[in-house]
Coordinates of C-alpha atoms in Angstrom, one line a residue:
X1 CA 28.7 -20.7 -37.9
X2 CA 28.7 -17.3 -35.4
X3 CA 26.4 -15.2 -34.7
X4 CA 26.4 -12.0 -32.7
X5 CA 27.1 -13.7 -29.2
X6 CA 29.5 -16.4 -30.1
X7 CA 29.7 -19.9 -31.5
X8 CA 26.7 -22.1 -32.0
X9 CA 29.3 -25.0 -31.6
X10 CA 30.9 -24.0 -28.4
X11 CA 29.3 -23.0 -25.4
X12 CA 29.8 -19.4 -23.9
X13 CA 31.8 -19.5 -20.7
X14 CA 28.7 -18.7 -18.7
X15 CA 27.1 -21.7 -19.4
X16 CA 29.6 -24.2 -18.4
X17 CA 29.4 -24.8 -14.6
X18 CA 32.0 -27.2 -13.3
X19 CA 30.7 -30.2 -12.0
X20 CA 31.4 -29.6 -8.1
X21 CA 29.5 -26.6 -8.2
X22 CA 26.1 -28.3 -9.0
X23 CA 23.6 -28.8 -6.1
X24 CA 21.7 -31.8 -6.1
X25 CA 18.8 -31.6 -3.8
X26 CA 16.0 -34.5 -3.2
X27 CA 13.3 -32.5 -1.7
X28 CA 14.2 -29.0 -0.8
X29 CA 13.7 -27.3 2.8
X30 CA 11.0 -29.5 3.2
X31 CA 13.0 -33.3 3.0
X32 CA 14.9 -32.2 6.3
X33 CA 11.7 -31.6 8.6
X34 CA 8.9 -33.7 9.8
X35 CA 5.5 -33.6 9.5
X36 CA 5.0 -32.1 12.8
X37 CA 7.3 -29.3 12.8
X38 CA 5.9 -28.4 8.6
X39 CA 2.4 -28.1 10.6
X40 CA 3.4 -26.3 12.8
X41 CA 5.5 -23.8 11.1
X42 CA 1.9 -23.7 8.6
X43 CA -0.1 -22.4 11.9
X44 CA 2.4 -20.2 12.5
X45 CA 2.5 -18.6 9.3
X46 CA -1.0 -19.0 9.4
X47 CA -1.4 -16.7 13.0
X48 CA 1.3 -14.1 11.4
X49 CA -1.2 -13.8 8.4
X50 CA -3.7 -13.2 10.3
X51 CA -2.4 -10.7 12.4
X52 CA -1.9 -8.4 9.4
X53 CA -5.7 -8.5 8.4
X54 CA -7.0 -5.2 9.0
X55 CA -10.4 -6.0 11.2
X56 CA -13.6 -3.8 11.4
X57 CA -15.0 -1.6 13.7
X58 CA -17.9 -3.0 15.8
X59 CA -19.4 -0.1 13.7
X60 CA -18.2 -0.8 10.4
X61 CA -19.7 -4.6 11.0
X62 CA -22.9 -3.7 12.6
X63 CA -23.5 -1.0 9.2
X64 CA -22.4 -4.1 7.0
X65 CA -24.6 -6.7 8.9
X66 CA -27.5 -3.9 8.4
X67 CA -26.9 -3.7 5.2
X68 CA -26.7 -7.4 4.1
X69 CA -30.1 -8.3 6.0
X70 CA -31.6 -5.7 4.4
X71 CA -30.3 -6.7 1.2
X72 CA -31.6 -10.5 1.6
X73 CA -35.1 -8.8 2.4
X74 CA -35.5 -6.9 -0.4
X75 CA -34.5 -10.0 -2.6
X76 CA -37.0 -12.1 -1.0
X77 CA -39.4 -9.7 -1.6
X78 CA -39.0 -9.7 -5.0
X79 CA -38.7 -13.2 -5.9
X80 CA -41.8 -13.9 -3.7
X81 CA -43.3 -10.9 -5.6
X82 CA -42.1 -12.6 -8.7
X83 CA -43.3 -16.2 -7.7
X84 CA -46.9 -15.1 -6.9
X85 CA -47.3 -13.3 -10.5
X86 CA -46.3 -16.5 -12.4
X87 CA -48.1 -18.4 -9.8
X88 CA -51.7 -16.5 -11.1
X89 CA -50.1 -16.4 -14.7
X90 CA -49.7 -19.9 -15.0
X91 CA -53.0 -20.4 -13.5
X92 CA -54.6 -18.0 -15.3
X93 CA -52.8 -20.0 -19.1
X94 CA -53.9 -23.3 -17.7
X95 CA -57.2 -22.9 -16.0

């Protein structure tokens, strides 16, 4: 039976690799170094990461720090805003 690419019963000639052109590999990169050196090369990476993060300003992070705390104020305001009205509503239901 054929089809448009070839034979279903014989295999194209792409798809037949000869047998001494097959890597077999047991673990990779990773089989041939140690533990110490696969740390190390982690903090490495690690320290090159970093040094592509694009830090803020002492003013951008005092404006951001401004804004958070002010922020977690305005939240505590309203839950405790919150909590004291079901506080008198519930005292107010159950006596």
């Amino acid at each position: 039976m054929s089809d448009a690419v070839g034979s279903l019963d014989t295999p194209d000639a792409q798809d037949e690799v000869p047998e001494s052109r097959k890597k077999t590999r047991k673990g990779g990169k990773r089989a041939k170094k140690g533990p110490l050196k696969r740390l190390a090369l982690f903090y490495r990476q690690i320290v090159a990461e970093l040094r592509k993060v694009v830090w803020p300003t002492r003013s951008q992070l005092t404006r951001y720090t401004t804004v958070v705390i002010f922020f977690v104020v305005v939240m505590i305001g309203l839950v405790t805003v919150i909590d004291y009205g079901l506080d008198h509503a519930a005292k107010y239901v159950f006596g």
